[in-house]
CSV table of C-alpha atoms and ligand atoms in Angstrom, one decimal:
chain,number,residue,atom,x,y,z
A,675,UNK,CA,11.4,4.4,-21.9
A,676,UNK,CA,8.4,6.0,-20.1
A,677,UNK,CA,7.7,9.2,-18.4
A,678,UNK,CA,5.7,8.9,-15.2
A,679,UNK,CA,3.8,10.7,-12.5
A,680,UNK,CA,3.5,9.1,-9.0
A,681,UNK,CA,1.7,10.6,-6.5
A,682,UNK,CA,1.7,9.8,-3.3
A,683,UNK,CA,5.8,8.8,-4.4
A,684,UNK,CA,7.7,10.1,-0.9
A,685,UNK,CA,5.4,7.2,1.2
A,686,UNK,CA,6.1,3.8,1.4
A,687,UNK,CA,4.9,1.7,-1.3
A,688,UNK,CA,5.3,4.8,-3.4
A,689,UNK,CA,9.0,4.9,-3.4
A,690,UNK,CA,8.8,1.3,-3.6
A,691,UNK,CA,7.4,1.6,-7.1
A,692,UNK,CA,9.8,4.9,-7.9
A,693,UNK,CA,12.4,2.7,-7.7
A,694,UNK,CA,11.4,0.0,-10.1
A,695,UNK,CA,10.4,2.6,-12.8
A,696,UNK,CA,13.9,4.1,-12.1
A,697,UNK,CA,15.9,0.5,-11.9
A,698,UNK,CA,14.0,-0.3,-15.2
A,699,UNK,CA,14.8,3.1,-16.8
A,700,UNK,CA,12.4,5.1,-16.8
A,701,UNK,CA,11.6,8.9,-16.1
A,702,UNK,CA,9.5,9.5,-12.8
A,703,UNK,CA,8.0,12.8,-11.3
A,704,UNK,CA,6.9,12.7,-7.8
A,705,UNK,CA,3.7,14.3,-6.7
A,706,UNK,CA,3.6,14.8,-2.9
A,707,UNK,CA,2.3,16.8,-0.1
A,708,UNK,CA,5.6,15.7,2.2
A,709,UNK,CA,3.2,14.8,5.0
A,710,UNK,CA,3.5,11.7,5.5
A,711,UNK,CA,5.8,11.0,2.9
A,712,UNK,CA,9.6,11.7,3.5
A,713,UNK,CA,11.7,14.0,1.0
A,714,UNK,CA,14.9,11.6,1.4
A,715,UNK,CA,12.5,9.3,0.0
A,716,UNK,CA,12.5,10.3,-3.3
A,717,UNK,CA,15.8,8.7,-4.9
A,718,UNK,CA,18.2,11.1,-6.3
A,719,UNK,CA,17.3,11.7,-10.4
A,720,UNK,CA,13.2,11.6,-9.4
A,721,UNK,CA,11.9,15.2,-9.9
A,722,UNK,CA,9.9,15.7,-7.1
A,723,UNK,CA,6.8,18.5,-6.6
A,724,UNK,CA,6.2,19.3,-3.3
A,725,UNK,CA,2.7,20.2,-3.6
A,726,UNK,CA,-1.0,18.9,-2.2
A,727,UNK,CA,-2.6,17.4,-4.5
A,728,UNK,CA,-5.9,20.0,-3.7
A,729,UNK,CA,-4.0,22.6,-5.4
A,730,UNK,CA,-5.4,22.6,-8.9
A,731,UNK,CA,-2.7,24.8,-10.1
A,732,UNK,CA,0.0,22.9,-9.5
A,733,UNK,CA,-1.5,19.3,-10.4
A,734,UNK,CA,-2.6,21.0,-13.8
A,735,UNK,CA,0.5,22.3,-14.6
A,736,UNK,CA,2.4,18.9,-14.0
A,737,UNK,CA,-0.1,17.6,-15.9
A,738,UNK,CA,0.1,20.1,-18.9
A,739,UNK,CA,4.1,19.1,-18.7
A,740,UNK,CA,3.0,15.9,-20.5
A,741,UNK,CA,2.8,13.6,-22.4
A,742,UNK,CA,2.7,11.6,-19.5
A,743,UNK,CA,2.7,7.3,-20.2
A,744,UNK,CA,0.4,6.4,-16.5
A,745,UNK,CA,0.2,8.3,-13.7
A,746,UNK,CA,0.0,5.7,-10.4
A,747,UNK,CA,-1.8,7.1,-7.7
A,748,UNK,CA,-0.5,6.7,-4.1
A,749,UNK,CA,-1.2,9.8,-2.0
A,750,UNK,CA,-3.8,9.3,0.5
A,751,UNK,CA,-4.6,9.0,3.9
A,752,UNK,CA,-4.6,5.1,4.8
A,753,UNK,CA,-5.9,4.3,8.5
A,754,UNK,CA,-8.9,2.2,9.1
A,755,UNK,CA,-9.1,3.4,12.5
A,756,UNK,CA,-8.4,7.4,11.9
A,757,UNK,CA,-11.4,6.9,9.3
A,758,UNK,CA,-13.4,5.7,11.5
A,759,UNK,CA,-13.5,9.0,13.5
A,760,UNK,CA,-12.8,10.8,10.6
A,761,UNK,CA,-15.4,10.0,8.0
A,762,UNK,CA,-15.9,13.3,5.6
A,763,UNK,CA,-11.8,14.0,6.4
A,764,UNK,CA,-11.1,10.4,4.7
A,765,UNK,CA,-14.1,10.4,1.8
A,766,UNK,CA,-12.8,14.1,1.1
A,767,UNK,CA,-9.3,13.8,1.0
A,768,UNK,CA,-9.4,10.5,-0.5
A,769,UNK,CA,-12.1,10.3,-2.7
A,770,UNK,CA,-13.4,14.0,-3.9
A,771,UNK,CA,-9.1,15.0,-4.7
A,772,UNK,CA,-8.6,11.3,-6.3
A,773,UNK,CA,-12.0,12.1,-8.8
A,774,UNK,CA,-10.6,15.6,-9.2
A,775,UNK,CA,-7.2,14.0,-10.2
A,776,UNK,CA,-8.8,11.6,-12.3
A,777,UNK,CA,-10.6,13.9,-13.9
A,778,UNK,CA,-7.7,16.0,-14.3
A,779,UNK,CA,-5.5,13.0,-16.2
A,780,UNK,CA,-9.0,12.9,-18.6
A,781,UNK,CA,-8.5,16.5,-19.1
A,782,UNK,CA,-4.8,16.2,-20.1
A,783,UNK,CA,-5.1,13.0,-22.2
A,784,UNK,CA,-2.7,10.9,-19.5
A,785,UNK,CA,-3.6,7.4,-21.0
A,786,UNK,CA,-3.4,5.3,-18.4
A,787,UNK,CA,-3.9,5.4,-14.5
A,788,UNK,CA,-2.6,3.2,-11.9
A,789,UNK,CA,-4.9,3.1,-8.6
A,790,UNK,CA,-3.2,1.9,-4.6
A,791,UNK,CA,-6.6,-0.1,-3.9
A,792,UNK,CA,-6.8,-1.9,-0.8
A,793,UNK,CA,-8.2,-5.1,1.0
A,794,UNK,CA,-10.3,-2.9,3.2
A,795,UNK,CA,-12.9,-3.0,0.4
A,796,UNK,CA,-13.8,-6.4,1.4
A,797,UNK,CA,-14.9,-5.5,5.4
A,798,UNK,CA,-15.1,-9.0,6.9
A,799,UNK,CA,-15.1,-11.5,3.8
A,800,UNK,CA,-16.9,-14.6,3.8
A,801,UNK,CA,-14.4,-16.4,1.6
A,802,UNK,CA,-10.9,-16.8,2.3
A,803,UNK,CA,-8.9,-16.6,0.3
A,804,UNK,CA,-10.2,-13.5,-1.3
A,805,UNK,CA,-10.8,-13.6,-4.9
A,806,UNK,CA,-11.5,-10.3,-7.0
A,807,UNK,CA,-15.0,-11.7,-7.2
A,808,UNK,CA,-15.8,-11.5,-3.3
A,809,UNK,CA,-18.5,-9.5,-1.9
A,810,UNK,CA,-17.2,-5.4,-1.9
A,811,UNK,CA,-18.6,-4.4,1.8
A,812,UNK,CA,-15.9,-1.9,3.3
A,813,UNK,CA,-15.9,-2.0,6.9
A,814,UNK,CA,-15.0,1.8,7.1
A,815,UNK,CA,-14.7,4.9,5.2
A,816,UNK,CA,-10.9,4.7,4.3
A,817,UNK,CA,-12.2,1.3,2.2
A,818,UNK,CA,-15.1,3.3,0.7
A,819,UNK,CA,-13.0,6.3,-0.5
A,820,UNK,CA,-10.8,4.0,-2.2
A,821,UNK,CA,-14.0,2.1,-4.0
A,822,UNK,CA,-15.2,5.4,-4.9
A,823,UNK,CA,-11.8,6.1,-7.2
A,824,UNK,CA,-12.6,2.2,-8.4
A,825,UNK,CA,-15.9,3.3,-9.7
A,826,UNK,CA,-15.1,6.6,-10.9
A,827,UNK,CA,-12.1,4.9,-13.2
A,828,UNK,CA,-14.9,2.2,-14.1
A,829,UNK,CA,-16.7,5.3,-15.5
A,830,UNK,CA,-13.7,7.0,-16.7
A,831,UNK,CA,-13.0,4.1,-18.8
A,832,UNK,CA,-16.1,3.5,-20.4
A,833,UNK,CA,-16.8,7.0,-21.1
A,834,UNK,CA,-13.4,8.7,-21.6
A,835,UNK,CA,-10.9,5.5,-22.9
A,836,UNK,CA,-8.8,6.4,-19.6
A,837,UNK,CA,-7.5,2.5,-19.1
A,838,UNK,CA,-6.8,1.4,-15.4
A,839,UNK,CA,-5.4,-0.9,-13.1
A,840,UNK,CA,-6.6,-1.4,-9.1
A,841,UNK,CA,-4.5,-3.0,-7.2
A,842,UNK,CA,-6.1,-4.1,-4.0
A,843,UNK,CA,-2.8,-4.0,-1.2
A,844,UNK,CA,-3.4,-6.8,1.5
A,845,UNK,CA,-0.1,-6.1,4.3
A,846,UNK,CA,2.6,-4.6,2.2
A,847,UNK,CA,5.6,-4.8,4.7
A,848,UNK,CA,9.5,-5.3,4.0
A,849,UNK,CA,11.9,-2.9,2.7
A,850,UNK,CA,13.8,-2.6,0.1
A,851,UNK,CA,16.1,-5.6,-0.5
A,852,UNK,CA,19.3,-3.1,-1.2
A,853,UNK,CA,18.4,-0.5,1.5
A,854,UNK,CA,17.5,2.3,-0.3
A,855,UNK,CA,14.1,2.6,1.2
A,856,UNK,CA,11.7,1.5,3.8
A,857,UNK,CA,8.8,1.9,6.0
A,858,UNK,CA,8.8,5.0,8.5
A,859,UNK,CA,5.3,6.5,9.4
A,860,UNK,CA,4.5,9.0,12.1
A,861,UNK,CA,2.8,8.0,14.0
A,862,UNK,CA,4.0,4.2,13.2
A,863,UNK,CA,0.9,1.8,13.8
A,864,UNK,CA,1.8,-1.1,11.4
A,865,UNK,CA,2.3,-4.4,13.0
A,866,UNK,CA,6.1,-5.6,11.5
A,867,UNK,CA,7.9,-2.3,12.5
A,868,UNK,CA,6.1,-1.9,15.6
A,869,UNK,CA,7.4,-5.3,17.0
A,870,UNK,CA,10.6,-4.7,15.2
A,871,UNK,CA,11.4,-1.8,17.4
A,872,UNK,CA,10.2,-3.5,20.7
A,873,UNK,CA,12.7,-6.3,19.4
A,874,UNK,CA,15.4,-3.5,19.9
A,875,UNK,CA,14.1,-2.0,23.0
A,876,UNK,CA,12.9,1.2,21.2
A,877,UNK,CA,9.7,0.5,22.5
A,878,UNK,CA,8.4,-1.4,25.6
A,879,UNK,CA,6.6,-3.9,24.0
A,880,UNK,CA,4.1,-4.7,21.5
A,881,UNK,CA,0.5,-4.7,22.4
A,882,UNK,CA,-1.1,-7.8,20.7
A,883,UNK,CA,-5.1,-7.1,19.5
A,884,UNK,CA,-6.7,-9.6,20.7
A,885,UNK,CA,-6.1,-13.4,20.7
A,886,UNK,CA,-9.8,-14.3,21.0
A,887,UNK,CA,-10.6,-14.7,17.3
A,888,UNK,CA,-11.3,-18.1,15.4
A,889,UNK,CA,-8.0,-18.3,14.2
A,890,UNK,CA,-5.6,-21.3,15.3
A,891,UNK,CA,-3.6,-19.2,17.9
A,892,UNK,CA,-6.5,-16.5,18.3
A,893,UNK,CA,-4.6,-13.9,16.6
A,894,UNK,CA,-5.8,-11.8,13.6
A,895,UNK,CA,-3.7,-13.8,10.4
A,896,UNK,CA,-2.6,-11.5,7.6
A,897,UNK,CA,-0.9,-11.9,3.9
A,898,UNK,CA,2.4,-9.9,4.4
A,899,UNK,CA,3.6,-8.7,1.1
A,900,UNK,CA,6.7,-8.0,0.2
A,901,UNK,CA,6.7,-3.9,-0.6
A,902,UNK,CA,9.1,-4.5,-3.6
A,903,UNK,CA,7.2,-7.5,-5.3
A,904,UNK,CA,3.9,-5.1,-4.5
A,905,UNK,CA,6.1,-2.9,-6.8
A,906,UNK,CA,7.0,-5.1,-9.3
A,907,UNK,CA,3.4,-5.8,-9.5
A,908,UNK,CA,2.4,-2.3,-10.8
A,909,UNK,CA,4.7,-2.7,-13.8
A,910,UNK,CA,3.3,-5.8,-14.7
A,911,UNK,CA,-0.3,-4.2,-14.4
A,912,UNK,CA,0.5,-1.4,-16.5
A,913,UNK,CA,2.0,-3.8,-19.0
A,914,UNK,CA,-1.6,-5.7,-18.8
A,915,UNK,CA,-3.0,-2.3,-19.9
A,916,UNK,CA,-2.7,-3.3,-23.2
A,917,UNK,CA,-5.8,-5.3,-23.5
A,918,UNK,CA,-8.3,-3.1,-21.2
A,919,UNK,CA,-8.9,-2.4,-17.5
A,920,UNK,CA,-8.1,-4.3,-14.7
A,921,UNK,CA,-8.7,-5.2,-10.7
A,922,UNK,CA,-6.3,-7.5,-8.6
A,923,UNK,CA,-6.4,-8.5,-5.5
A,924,UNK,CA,-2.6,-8.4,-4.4
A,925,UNK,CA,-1.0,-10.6,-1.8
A,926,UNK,CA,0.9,-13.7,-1.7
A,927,UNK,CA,-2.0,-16.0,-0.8
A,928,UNK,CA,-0.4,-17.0,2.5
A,929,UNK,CA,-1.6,-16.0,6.1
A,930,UNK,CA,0.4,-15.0,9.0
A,931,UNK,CA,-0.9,-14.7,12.5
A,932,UNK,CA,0.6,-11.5,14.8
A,933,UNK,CA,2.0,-14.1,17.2
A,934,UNK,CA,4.0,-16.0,14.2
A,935,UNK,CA,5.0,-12.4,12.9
A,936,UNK,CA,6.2,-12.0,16.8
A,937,UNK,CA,8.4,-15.4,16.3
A,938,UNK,CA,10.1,-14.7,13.0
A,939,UNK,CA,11.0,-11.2,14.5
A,940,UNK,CA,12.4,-12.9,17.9
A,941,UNK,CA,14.2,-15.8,15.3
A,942,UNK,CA,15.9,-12.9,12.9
A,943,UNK,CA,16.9,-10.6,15.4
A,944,UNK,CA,17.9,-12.9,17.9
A,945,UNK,CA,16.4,-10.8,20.2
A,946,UNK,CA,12.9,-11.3,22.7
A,947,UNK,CA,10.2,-9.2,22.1
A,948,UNK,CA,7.7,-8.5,25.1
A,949,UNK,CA,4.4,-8.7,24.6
A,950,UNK,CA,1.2,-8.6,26.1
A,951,UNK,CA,-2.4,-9.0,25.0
A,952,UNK,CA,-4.6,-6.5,24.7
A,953,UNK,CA,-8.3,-6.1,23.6
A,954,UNK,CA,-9.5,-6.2,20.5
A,955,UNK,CA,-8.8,-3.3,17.6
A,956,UNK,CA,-12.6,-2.2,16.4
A,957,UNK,CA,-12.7,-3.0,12.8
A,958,UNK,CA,-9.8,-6.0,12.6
A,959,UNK,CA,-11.2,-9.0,10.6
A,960,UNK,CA,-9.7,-11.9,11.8
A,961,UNK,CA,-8.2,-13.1,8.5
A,962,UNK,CA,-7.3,-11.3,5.2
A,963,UNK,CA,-5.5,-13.2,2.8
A,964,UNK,CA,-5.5,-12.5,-1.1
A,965,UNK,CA,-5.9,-15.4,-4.0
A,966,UNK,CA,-3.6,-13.9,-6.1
A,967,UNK,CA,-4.0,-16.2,-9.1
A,968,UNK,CA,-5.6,-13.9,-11.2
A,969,UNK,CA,-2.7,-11.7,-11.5
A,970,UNK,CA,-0.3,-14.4,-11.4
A,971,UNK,CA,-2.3,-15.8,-14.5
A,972,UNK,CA,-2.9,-12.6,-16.6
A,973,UNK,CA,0.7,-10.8,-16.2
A,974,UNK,CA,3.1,-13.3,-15.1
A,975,UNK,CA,4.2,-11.7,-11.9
A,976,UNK,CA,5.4,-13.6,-8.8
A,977,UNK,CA,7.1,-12.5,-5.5
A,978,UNK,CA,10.4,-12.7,-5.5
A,979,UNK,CA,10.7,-12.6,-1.1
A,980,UNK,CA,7.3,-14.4,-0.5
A,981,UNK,CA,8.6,-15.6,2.9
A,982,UNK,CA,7.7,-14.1,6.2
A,983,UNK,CA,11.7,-14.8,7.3
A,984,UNK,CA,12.6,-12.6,4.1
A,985,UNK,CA,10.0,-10.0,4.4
A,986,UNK,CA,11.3,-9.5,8.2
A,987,UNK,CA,14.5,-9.5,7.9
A,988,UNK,CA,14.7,-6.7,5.2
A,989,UNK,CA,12.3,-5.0,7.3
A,990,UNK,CA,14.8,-5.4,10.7
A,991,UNK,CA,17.8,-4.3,8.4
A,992,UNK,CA,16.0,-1.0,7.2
A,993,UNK,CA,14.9,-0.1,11.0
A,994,UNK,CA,18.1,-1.3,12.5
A,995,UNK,CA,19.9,1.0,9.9
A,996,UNK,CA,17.7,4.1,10.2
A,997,UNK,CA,16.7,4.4,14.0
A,998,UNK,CA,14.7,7.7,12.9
A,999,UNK,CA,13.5,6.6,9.9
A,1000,UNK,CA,14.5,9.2,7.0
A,1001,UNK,CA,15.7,11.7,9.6
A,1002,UNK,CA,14.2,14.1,7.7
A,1003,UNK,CA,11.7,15.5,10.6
B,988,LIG,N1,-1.6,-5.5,15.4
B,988,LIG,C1,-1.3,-5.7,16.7
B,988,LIG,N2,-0.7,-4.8,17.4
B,988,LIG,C2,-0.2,-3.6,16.9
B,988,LIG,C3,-0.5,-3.4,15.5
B,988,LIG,C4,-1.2,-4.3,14.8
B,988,LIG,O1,-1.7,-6.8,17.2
B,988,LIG,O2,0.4,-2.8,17.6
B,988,LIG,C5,-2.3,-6.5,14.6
B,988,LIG,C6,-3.6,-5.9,14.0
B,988,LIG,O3,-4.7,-6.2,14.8
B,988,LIG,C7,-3.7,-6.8,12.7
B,988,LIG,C8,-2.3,-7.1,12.3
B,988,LIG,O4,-1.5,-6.8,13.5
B,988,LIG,O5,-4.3,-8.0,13.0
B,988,LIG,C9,-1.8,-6.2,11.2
B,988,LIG,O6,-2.1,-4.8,11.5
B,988,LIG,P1,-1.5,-3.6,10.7
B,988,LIG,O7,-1.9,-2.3,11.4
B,988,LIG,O8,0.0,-3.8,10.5
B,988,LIG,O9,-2.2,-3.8,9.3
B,988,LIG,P2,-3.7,-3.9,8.8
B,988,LIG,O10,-4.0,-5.3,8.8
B,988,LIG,O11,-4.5,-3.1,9.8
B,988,LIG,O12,-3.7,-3.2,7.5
């Protein structure tokens, strides 16, 4: 069994992945700052370090409390918009404190390193669906700190050995199928929990971005994935490790529009959801949607809940369940 460091493990796809190293047996240590991840996050039998990950001191010394087998790499900040009036904040936090951390796992002989990648690198693609071999053009700083950590593990790799794995997220969504953990930011400004909670009257309505783009209903379509599978995903990565480095892009090839997201949340919870149509969100490309063959072919993995119906309704349990998220605020 393995011993693992996950930063960025109290957020949302972070615990995600805590619990499949835990459900498959292995040791984990969360790294996180608490910000925007959640203490009750962290399932019971996770160490957890409350720390930032800036503090050289206490990264080194987790680090130094090896050997560690990977350490996957979650904490950052992760809004398009915010980076886009933000720009050093994002490239700082996200890019100089991932190459330090990097660096770090070098220093401390951690053999293998699990990167959160993202979509965003693409900006607006010209082939859809996306294939790891598209044209890298991010649309904002939050996708260019995030291709900085690619490159510096490219280098990191050919220099040092350190092995790698980017996994580029499309729309990770859901919650996890048992309830043990799901999505809760603050503020919240993700699509599937937003209309969730103006399904149960927690919030007005949902403001709709735009329904003028060349799309068959005008709204943006994106490839939901479910947040466990996204999990399961960086197992089978690691696994891939093996035989060298690797990128993925990692959805489930299939593209939802915001107004059929609105539909499957009015059809599982039985409820209407008011909306109304707003203007456009500066730096939304219409579609995103990820050819996930490559991974499929090289490490076998598949989604278990590639449905929009599934994906929502574990989403609607979680929030129905948890009207304040972790309540740990
Ligand atoms: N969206 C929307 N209203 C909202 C939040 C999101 O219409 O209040 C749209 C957004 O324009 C995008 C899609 O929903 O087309 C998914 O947005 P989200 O922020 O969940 O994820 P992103 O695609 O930005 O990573």
């Amino acid at each position: 069994m393995g011993r693992y460091l996950v930063t960025g493990g109290a957020g949302y796809v972070g615990c995600h992945l805590v619990l499949a190293l835990m459900d498959a047996g292995h040791t984990v240590t969360v790294y996180d700052n608490l910000r925007q991840g959640h203490r009750a996050a962290v399932p019971p039998g996770a160490t957890l370090i409350a720390a930032e990950l800036a503090d050289v001191a206490a990264l080194n010394a987790v680090l130094a409390d090896g050997p560690w087998d990977a350490v996957f790499h979650f904490a950052a900040l992760s809004l398009v918009g915010e980076s886009m009036k933000r720009p050093f904040h994002y490239l700082m936090e996200n890019a100089a404190l991932g190459i330090r951390l990097i660096e770090a796992c070098v220093a401390h002989g951690v053999p293998r390193f699990v990167l959160s990648s993202t979509a965003a690198l693409f900006g607006n693609p010209e082939h859809i669906p996306i294939s790891e071999d598209e044209r890298i053009d991010p649309g904002s700083p939050y996708g260019e700190s995030k291709l900085m950590l690619e490159r510096a593990l490219f280098w990191a790799d050919r220099i040092h050995g350190l092995r790698s794995a980017c996994l580029r997220y499309f729309n990770a969504a859901g919650a996890d199928p048992a309830g043990r953990a799901g999505e809760d930011h603050n503020p919240e400004t993700h699509l599937i929990p937003l209309v969730i909670d103006a399904a149960l009257a927690r919030r007005p309505e949902i403001a709709v971005f735009g329904d003028d783009y060349p799309t068959p209903d005008g709204t943006c379509i994106r490839d939901y994935i479910h947040v466990s599978d996204l999990a399961e995903a960086h197992l089978r990565a690691l696994a891939r490790l093996e035989e060298g480095s690797v990128t993925y892009n990692l959805g489930n090839g299939a593209g939802h529009s915001v107004k059929q997201v609105i539909r499957m949340v009015e059809q599982v919870s039985g409820r209407t959801v008011p909306a109304r149509i707003v203007g456009r969100r500066a730096g939304d490309p219409a579609i995103l949607v990820a050819a996930s063959d490559k991974l499929r072919r090289e490490t076998g993995w598949a989604p278990r809940y590639d449905d929009l119906e599934t994906i929502v309704t574990h989403a609607f349990a979680w929030r129905q369940a948890h009207p304040r998220g972790y309540d740990d605020r």
